[in-house]
Coordinates of C-alpha atoms and ligand atoms in Angstrom, one line a residue:
M1316 CA 0.0 0.0 0.0
E1317 CA 1.2 3.5 -0.8
N1318 CA 1.3 6.5 1.6
F1319 CA -1.8 8.7 1.3
T1320 CA -3.6 11.7 2.6
F1321 CA -7.4 11.3 2.5
H1322 CA -9.3 14.6 2.9
S1323 CA -12.9 14.5 1.9
P1324 CA -14.5 17.4 3.8
T1325 CA -17.9 17.5 2.0
K1326 CA -20.7 17.4 4.5
I1327 CA -23.2 14.8 3.3
I1328 CA -26.9 15.3 4.1
F1329 CA -28.6 12.2 2.9
G1330 CA -32.3 11.0 2.8
K1331 CA -35.9 11.9 2.3
N1332 CA -36.9 15.6 2.2
T1333 CA -33.3 16.7 2.9
E1334 CA -33.5 19.4 0.3
Q1335 CA -35.6 21.4 2.8
Q1336 CA -32.4 22.0 4.7
V1337 CA -30.7 23.9 1.9
G1338 CA -31.7 27.4 3.1
N1339 CA -30.2 26.9 6.5
E1340 CA -27.2 25.1 5.3
T1341 CA -26.4 27.7 2.7
K1342 CA -26.8 30.5 5.1
R1343 CA -23.9 29.2 7.1
H1344 CA -21.5 30.0 4.2
A1345 CA -23.1 32.7 2.1
T1346 CA -24.2 36.3 2.0
K1347 CA -25.3 36.2 -1.6
V1348 CA -25.8 33.0 -3.7
L1349 CA -25.8 32.1 -7.3
L1350 CA -28.4 29.3 -7.8
H1351 CA -27.1 27.4 -10.8
Y1352 CA -29.0 24.7 -12.6
G1353 CA -29.5 22.9 -15.9
G1354 CA -32.0 22.6 -18.7
G1355 CA -35.2 22.4 -16.7
S1356 CA -35.6 19.0 -15.0
I1357 CA -35.6 20.8 -11.6
K1358 CA -38.5 23.0 -12.7
K1359 CA -40.5 20.1 -14.0
S1360 CA -40.1 18.1 -10.8
G1361 CA -41.0 20.9 -8.5
L1362 CA -37.6 20.9 -6.8
Y1363 CA -36.8 24.4 -8.0
E1364 CA -39.8 25.8 -6.1
R1365 CA -38.9 24.0 -3.0
V1366 CA -35.3 25.3 -3.1
I1367 CA -36.4 28.9 -3.6
Q1368 CA -38.8 28.5 -0.7
S1369 CA -36.1 27.1 1.6
L1370 CA -33.6 29.9 0.6
Q1371 CA -36.3 32.6 1.1
S1372 CA -37.4 31.3 4.5
A1373 CA -33.8 31.2 5.7
G1374 CA -33.4 34.8 4.5
V1375 CA -30.7 33.9 1.9
D1376 CA -30.3 36.5 -0.9
F1377 CA -29.7 34.9 -4.3
V1378 CA -29.6 35.4 -8.1
E1379 CA -29.9 32.6 -10.6
L1380 CA -28.4 31.2 -13.7
G1381 CA -29.9 28.2 -15.5
G1382 CA -29.1 26.5 -18.8
V1383 CA -26.2 24.3 -18.0
Q1384 CA -25.9 21.7 -20.8
P1385 CA -24.7 18.1 -20.3
N1386 CA -20.9 18.3 -20.9
P1387 CA -20.9 21.8 -19.5
R1388 CA -19.6 24.6 -21.6
L1389 CA -16.9 27.2 -20.9
S1390 CA -19.0 30.1 -22.3
L1391 CA -21.7 29.7 -19.6
V1392 CA -19.0 29.4 -17.0
Q1393 CA -17.6 32.7 -18.2
Q1394 CA -21.1 34.3 -18.1
G1395 CA -21.6 33.0 -14.5
I1396 CA -18.2 34.4 -13.4
Q1397 CA -19.2 37.8 -14.7
Q1398 CA -22.7 37.6 -13.1
C1399 CA -21.1 36.7 -9.7
R1400 CA -18.7 39.6 -9.9
D1401 CA -21.4 42.1 -10.9
E1402 CA -23.8 40.8 -8.2
G1403 CA -21.3 40.4 -5.4
V1404 CA -22.0 36.6 -5.1
D1405 CA -19.9 34.7 -2.6
F1406 CA -21.4 31.2 -2.8
I1407 CA -22.5 28.9 -5.7
L1408 CA -25.4 26.5 -5.1
A1409 CA -25.5 23.8 -7.7
V1410 CA -28.9 22.0 -8.1
G1411 CA -28.5 19.2 -10.6
G1412 CA -26.1 16.6 -11.9
G1413 CA -22.4 16.5 -12.6
S1414 CA -22.6 19.0 -15.4
V1415 CA -24.3 21.6 -13.1
I1416 CA -21.9 20.9 -10.3
D1417 CA -18.8 21.2 -12.5
S1418 CA -20.1 24.4 -14.1
S1419 CA -20.5 25.7 -10.5
K1420 CA -17.1 24.6 -9.5
A1421 CA -15.5 26.3 -12.5
I1422 CA -17.4 29.6 -11.8
A1423 CA -16.2 29.3 -8.2
L1424 CA -12.6 29.0 -9.4
G1425 CA -13.0 31.8 -11.8
V1426 CA -14.6 34.6 -9.7
P1427 CA -11.5 35.4 -7.6
Y1428 CA -9.0 34.7 -10.4
K1429 CA -7.8 37.6 -12.5
G1430 CA -6.9 35.6 -15.6
D1431 CA -9.0 33.3 -17.9
V1432 CA -10.5 30.4 -15.9
W1433 CA -9.5 28.0 -18.7
D1434 CA -5.9 28.5 -17.5
F1435 CA -6.7 25.9 -14.8
F1436 CA -7.9 23.4 -17.3
A1437 CA -5.1 24.0 -19.7
G1438 CA -2.6 23.4 -16.9
K1439 CA -1.3 27.0 -16.9
A1440 CA -2.3 28.1 -13.4
Q1441 CA -3.2 26.9 -9.9
P1442 CA -6.0 28.7 -8.0
E1443 CA -5.1 30.5 -4.8
T1444 CA -8.6 30.5 -3.6
S1445 CA -12.2 29.8 -4.8
L1446 CA -15.7 30.5 -3.7
P1447 CA -17.4 27.7 -1.7
V1448 CA -19.9 25.5 -3.6
G1449 CA -22.9 23.6 -2.2
V1450 CA -24.9 20.9 -4.0
I1451 CA -28.3 19.4 -4.2
L1452 CA -27.7 16.3 -6.3
T1453 CA -30.3 15.0 -8.7
I1454 CA -28.5 12.2 -10.5
P1455 CA -26.0 9.7 -9.1
A1456 CA -23.3 9.4 -11.7
A1457 CA -20.3 11.8 -11.9
G1458 CA -19.6 11.8 -8.2
S1459 CA -18.8 15.5 -8.5
E1460 CA -20.8 16.2 -5.3
A1461 CA -17.8 15.2 -3.2
S1462 CA -14.9 14.9 -5.7
D1463 CA -11.9 17.2 -6.2
S1464 CA -12.5 17.3 -10.0
C1465 CA -14.2 19.6 -12.4
V1466 CA -14.7 18.8 -16.1
I1467 CA -15.5 21.6 -18.7
T1468 CA -15.8 21.7 -22.5
N1469 CA -14.2 24.6 -24.3
E1470 CA -16.2 25.2 -27.5
D1471 CA -13.1 26.6 -29.1
G1472 CA -11.7 23.3 -30.4
W1473 CA -14.2 21.2 -28.5
L1474 CA -11.7 20.3 -25.9
K1475 CA -13.1 18.6 -22.8
R1476 CA -10.7 18.9 -20.0
G1477 CA -10.7 18.1 -16.3
Y1478 CA -9.0 20.0 -13.5
S1479 CA -8.5 18.4 -10.0
S1480 CA -7.8 20.4 -6.9
Q1481 CA -8.9 20.3 -3.2
E1482 CA -10.5 23.7 -3.9
N1483 CA -13.1 21.8 -6.0
R1484 CA -14.6 19.8 -3.1
P1485 CA -18.1 21.1 -2.3
V1486 CA -18.8 22.2 1.3
F1487 CA -22.0 20.2 1.4
A1488 CA -24.0 17.8 -0.7
I1489 CA -27.7 17.3 -0.1
M1490 CA -28.7 13.9 -1.4
N1491 CA -32.3 12.8 -1.5
P1492 CA -32.8 9.6 -3.5
E1493 CA -36.4 10.6 -4.1
L1494 CA -35.1 13.3 -6.4
T1495 CA -33.7 10.6 -8.8
F1496 CA -37.1 8.9 -9.3
T1497 CA -37.7 11.2 -12.4
L1498 CA -34.5 10.1 -14.2
P1499 CA -35.1 8.5 -17.6
P1500 CA -33.9 4.9 -17.8
Y1501 CA -31.1 5.8 -20.2
Q1502 CA -29.8 8.5 -17.9
T1503 CA -29.9 6.1 -15.0
A1504 CA -27.9 3.6 -17.0
C1505 CA -25.4 6.2 -18.1
G1506 CA -24.9 7.1 -14.5
A1507 CA -24.4 3.5 -13.5
A1508 CA -21.6 3.1 -16.1
D1509 CA -19.9 6.2 -14.9
I1510 CA -20.0 5.0 -11.3
M1511 CA -18.7 1.6 -12.3
A1512 CA -16.0 3.3 -14.3
H1513 CA -14.8 5.4 -11.4
V1514 CA -14.4 2.2 -9.4
M1515 CA -12.7 0.3 -12.2
E1516 CA -10.3 3.2 -12.9
R1517 CA -9.1 2.7 -9.3
Y1518 CA -9.3 -1.1 -9.3
F1519 CA -6.9 -1.7 -12.1
T1520 CA -3.7 -0.7 -10.4
N1521 CA -0.1 -1.9 -10.3
T1522 CA 0.1 -1.2 -6.5
P1523 CA 0.5 -4.5 -4.6
Y1524 CA -1.1 -5.3 -1.2
V1525 CA -4.4 -3.3 -1.6
D1526 CA -6.7 -6.0 -0.5
Y1527 CA -9.0 -3.8 1.6
T1528 CA -9.6 -1.2 -1.1
D1529 CA -10.0 -4.1 -3.7
R1530 CA -12.8 -5.4 -1.5
L1531 CA -14.4 -1.9 -1.2
C1532 CA -14.2 -1.6 -5.0
E1533 CA -15.8 -5.0 -5.5
A1534 CA -18.6 -4.2 -3.0
T1535 CA -19.3 -0.9 -4.8
L1536 CA -19.5 -2.6 -8.2
K1537 CA -21.7 -5.4 -6.9
T1538 CA -24.1 -2.8 -5.3
I1539 CA -24.5 -1.1 -8.7
I1540 CA -24.9 -4.4 -10.6
K1541 CA -27.6 -5.5 -8.1
H1542 CA -29.6 -2.3 -7.8
V1543 CA -29.6 -0.7 -11.2
P1544 CA -31.8 -3.4 -12.8
L1545 CA -34.2 -2.9 -9.9
V1546 CA -34.7 0.8 -10.5
L1547 CA -35.1 0.2 -14.2
L1548 CA -38.0 -2.0 -13.4
K1549 CA -39.4 0.4 -10.8
S1550 CA -38.2 3.9 -11.0
D1551 CA -39.4 4.9 -7.5
N1552 CA -37.8 2.1 -5.7
Y1553 CA -36.4 4.3 -2.9
D1554 CA -34.1 1.7 -1.3
A1555 CA -32.5 0.8 -4.5
R1556 CA -32.1 4.4 -5.5
A1557 CA -30.5 5.1 -2.1
E1558 CA -28.0 2.3 -2.5
I1559 CA -27.0 3.6 -6.0
M1560 CA -26.8 7.2 -4.8
W1561 CA -24.5 6.6 -1.8
A1562 CA -22.3 4.2 -3.8
S1563 CA -21.9 6.8 -6.5
T1564 CA -20.5 9.3 -4.0
L1565 CA -18.1 6.8 -2.4
A1566 CA -17.0 5.6 -5.9
H1567 CA -15.4 9.0 -6.6
N1568 CA -14.6 10.8 -3.3
D1569 CA -11.2 9.1 -3.3
L1570 CA -11.9 6.7 -0.5
L1571 CA -11.5 3.8 -2.9
S1572 CA -8.2 5.1 -4.2
T1573 CA -6.5 5.4 -0.8
G1574 CA -3.1 3.7 -0.9
R1575 CA -3.2 2.9 -4.6
T1576 CA -2.5 4.5 -7.9
G1577 CA -5.5 4.4 -10.3
D1578 CA -5.4 4.2 -14.1
W1579 CA -7.8 6.8 -15.7
A1580 CA -6.9 6.1 -19.3
C1581 CA -10.6 5.3 -20.1
H1582 CA -11.7 8.6 -18.8
Q1583 CA -9.1 10.5 -20.8
I1584 CA -10.2 8.6 -24.0
E1585 CA -13.9 9.1 -23.3
H1586 CA -13.5 12.8 -22.9
E1587 CA -12.5 13.0 -26.5
L1588 CA -15.8 11.2 -27.4
S1589 CA -18.0 13.4 -25.4
G1590 CA -15.9 16.5 -26.2
I1591 CA -16.3 16.1 -30.0
Y1592 CA -19.6 14.2 -30.3
D1593 CA -21.4 15.4 -27.2
V1594 CA -22.5 11.9 -26.1
P1595 CA -23.3 11.2 -22.4
H1596 CA -20.1 10.5 -20.5
G1597 CA -21.4 7.3 -19.0
A1598 CA -22.4 5.9 -22.4
G1599 CA -19.0 6.7 -23.8
L1600 CA -17.4 4.9 -20.9
A1601 CA -19.5 1.8 -21.6
V1602 CA -18.0 1.7 -25.0
V1603 CA -14.4 2.5 -24.1
F1604 CA -13.9 0.3 -21.0
P1605 CA -14.5 -3.1 -22.6
A1606 CA -12.2 -2.2 -25.5
W1607 CA -9.5 -1.0 -23.1
M1608 CA -9.8 -4.2 -21.0
K1609 CA -9.4 -6.4 -24.1
Y1610 CA -6.3 -4.4 -25.0
V1611 CA -4.6 -4.5 -21.6
Y1612 CA -5.7 -7.7 -19.8
H1613 CA -2.5 -9.6 -20.5
H1614 CA -0.6 -7.0 -18.4
D1615 CA -2.1 -8.5 -15.2
L1616 CA -4.1 -11.6 -15.9
Q1617 CA -4.3 -12.4 -12.2
R1618 CA -6.1 -9.1 -11.5
F1619 CA -8.5 -9.5 -14.4
T1620 CA -9.2 -13.1 -13.2
Q1621 CA -9.9 -11.7 -9.7
F1622 CA -12.3 -9.1 -11.3
A1623 CA -14.1 -11.8 -13.2
V1624 CA -14.5 -14.2 -10.2
R1625 CA -15.3 -11.7 -7.5
V1626 CA -17.4 -9.1 -9.3
W1627 CA -19.0 -11.2 -12.1
N1628 CA -19.2 -14.6 -10.3
V1629 CA -17.3 -16.3 -13.1
E1630 CA -16.2 -19.8 -12.1
Q1631 CA -12.4 -19.9 -12.2
D1632 CA -10.8 -22.1 -14.8
F1633 CA -7.5 -23.0 -13.1
F1634 CA -6.1 -24.4 -16.3
D1635 CA -7.1 -21.3 -18.4
Q1636 CA -6.8 -18.0 -16.6
E1637 CA -7.2 -16.1 -19.8
K1638 CA -10.6 -17.8 -20.4
T1639 CA -11.7 -16.7 -16.9
A1640 CA -10.6 -13.1 -17.5
L1641 CA -12.3 -12.8 -20.9
E1642 CA -15.5 -14.2 -19.5
G1643 CA -15.5 -11.4 -16.9
I1644 CA -15.1 -8.8 -19.6
R1645 CA -17.9 -10.5 -21.6
R1646 CA -20.2 -10.4 -18.6
M1647 CA -19.5 -6.7 -18.1
E1648 CA -20.4 -6.0 -21.7
A1649 CA -23.6 -8.1 -21.3
F1650 CA -24.5 -6.1 -18.2
F1651 CA -24.1 -2.8 -20.0
Q1652 CA -26.3 -4.1 -22.8
S1653 CA -28.9 -5.4 -20.4
I1654 CA -29.4 -1.9 -18.9
G1655 CA -29.7 -0.3 -22.4
L1656 CA -26.2 1.0 -22.9
P1657 CA -24.2 0.9 -26.1
I1658 CA -20.9 -1.0 -26.1
R1659 CA -19.6 0.0 -29.5
L1660 CA -18.8 3.4 -31.1
E1661 CA -21.2 2.6 -33.9
E1662 CA -24.1 2.1 -31.5
L1663 CA -23.2 5.5 -30.0
G1664 CA -23.5 7.0 -33.4
I1665 CA -19.8 7.8 -33.7
P1666 CA -18.3 7.2 -37.1
D1667 CA -14.7 6.0 -37.5
D1668 CA -13.3 8.9 -39.5
R1669 CA -11.9 10.9 -36.6
L1670 CA -10.4 8.1 -34.5
E1671 CA -6.8 9.3 -35.2
E1672 CA -7.7 12.8 -34.2
M1673 CA -9.2 11.6 -30.9
A1674 CA -6.1 9.4 -30.2
R1675 CA -3.8 12.4 -30.9
K1676 CA -5.8 14.9 -28.9
C1677 CA -6.3 12.5 -25.9
R1678 CA -4.7 14.2 -22.9
K1679 CA -1.3 12.7 -22.1
G1680 CA 0.8 12.9 -19.0
A1681 CA 4.3 14.5 -18.7
D1682 CA 5.8 11.4 -20.2
G1683 CA 3.6 11.6 -23.3
T1684 CA 1.5 8.5 -22.3
V1685 CA -2.1 8.0 -21.1
G1686 CA -3.0 5.9 -18.0
N1687 CA -1.0 4.2 -15.3
F1688 CA -1.9 0.5 -15.2
V1689 CA -0.5 0.3 -18.8
K1690 CA 1.1 3.4 -20.2
L1691 CA -0.6 3.9 -23.5
T1692 CA 1.0 5.7 -26.5
T1693 CA -1.1 7.5 -29.1
E1694 CA -0.9 4.3 -31.3
D1695 CA -2.3 2.2 -28.3
V1696 CA -5.2 4.7 -27.9
L1697 CA -6.0 4.4 -31.6
S1698 CA -5.9 0.6 -31.3
I1699 CA -8.3 0.7 -28.4
L1700 CA -10.7 3.0 -30.3
K1701 CA -10.5 0.6 -33.3
L1702 CA -11.4 -2.3 -31.0
A1703 CA -14.4 -0.2 -29.8
K1704 CA -15.8 0.2 -33.4
Ligands
NZQ2078 O1 -30.2 19.7 -17.4 P1 -31.4 19.0 -16.7 O2 -32.7 19.5 -17.3 O3 -31.3 19.1 -15.2 O4 -31.4 17.5 -17.2 C1 -30.3 16.6 -16.9 C2 -29.4 16.3 -18.1 O5 -30.1 16.4 -19.3 C3 -30.9 15.3 -16.6 N1 -31.2 15.1 -15.2 C4 -30.5 15.3 -14.1 N2 -31.2 15.0 -13.0 C5 -32.4 14.6 -13.4 C6 -32.5 14.7 -14.8 N3 -33.6 14.4 -15.5 C7 -34.7 14.0 -14.8 N4 -34.7 13.8 -13.4 C8 -33.5 14.1 -12.7 N5 -33.6 13.9 -11.4 O6 -29.8 14.4 -16.8 C9 -29.0 14.9 -17.9 C10 -27.6 14.6 -17.6 O7 -27.1 15.5 -16.5 P2 -25.6 15.6 -16.2 O8 -25.4 16.5 -15.1 O9 -24.9 15.9 -17.5 O10 -25.2 14.1 -15.8 P3 -24.0 13.6 -15.0 O11 -24.2 13.7 -13.6 O12 -23.7 12.3 -15.6 O13 -22.7 14.6 -15.3 C11 -21.9 14.4 -16.5 C12 -20.8 15.4 -16.5 O14 -19.9 15.2 -15.4 C13 -18.6 15.0 -15.8 C14 -18.8 14.3 -17.2 O15 -17.6 14.4 -18.0 C15 -19.9 15.1 -17.7 O16 -19.5 16.4 -18.2 N6 -17.8 14.3 -14.8 C16 -17.5 14.9 -13.7 C17 -16.7 14.4 -12.7 C18 -16.3 15.1 -11.5 N7 -16.5 16.4 -11.5 O17 -15.8 14.6 -10.5 C19 -16.2 13.0 -12.8 C20 -16.8 12.2 -14.0 O18 -15.8 11.3 -14.4 C21 -17.2 13.0 -15.1 O19 -16.2 13.2 -16.0
ZN2079 ZN1 -16.6 9.6 -15.0

């Protein structure tokens, strides 16, 4: 196990009707709030009204900015930064999913910064400070409600880039599983794939002696595999929605990566898909992950066998480890399909004429490679994209 510092300061307020606490909770941090939200799901569900009521009865002064699109755009972030400066806002309240939360985090980074907020995403600057962000979560998926990351798409070049920093962790996250009853099945499934991907990025590691976090990862994956089909059958299954919602936060608040180095190649590759083609991040991951696995499993057959046996209940073939490992990957693909997700680029509506461009643009580390479990070159990334066709 490696040395680590685990600091996950987000206060989690979980359960039925918890959104009613937003006014009082926000008041502890803010004099003036930007209420930030997406394309309208919160208005349709009535959540918007309840949030306004709670803010007003707590005496919280606020302005609002809606219209965050999935794969949130830099232009709206810049508009939000200007609005906050003009209005003297000192707190951002995100009501929505990963896109709204990330847009809020980027605004929070940008308000006190003198330069262009994209500098953080382009690796040109580090923030000295940021505004605090609070969250009411409406979709379990990205894990942004407690994560240190923020992912924004710059329309200039359609570059989707993440920026990670402790500054990005929200001060509170209100999580009422009832708020997720209105999620369409496809969105629920995309969220599931993202949650599973966050676990698998951490699971496939070269760090030895990480048995405890291996087991936490496996438990999180099994929780999603068990409960997602239940909510697809019955959208208002509170208990199953609650299991998924809590698992999604713990999948990405870094608990599962304590003492180990994760991979993250699939996320970097997927960001090119959703950056250029604007597909849901989770759907992109359901396509990229199986292809990545087929490309790298030889690197650690033992780990892939463990994954197959412990997560997918594959019976171990002691004479043919490879067969066991491949059966695990096959079952994962079958699971994604069973919940309505694509597993090939073609099903996602992505043609194969820009694969080289995506492989080239895919964000590389300082050594020019992608990922840690296996360090991938541009040619490797292209081979993975071709496997995903
Ligand atoms: O915009 P509205 O109208 O709210 O509709 C949203 C949106 O269309 C809808 N939705 C959300 N909650 C709903 C609902 N519809 C009905 N009922 C509800 N309760 O769902 C759609 C997708 O929302 P979005 O916020 O885009 O989903 P998600 O949470 O999957 O976020 C995806 C974004 O997060 C980034 C992704 O790259 C992507 O840009 N990620 C952020 C991470 C982080 N900050 O830690 C980590 C992830 O790996 C990921 O990269
Ligand atoms: Zn993700």
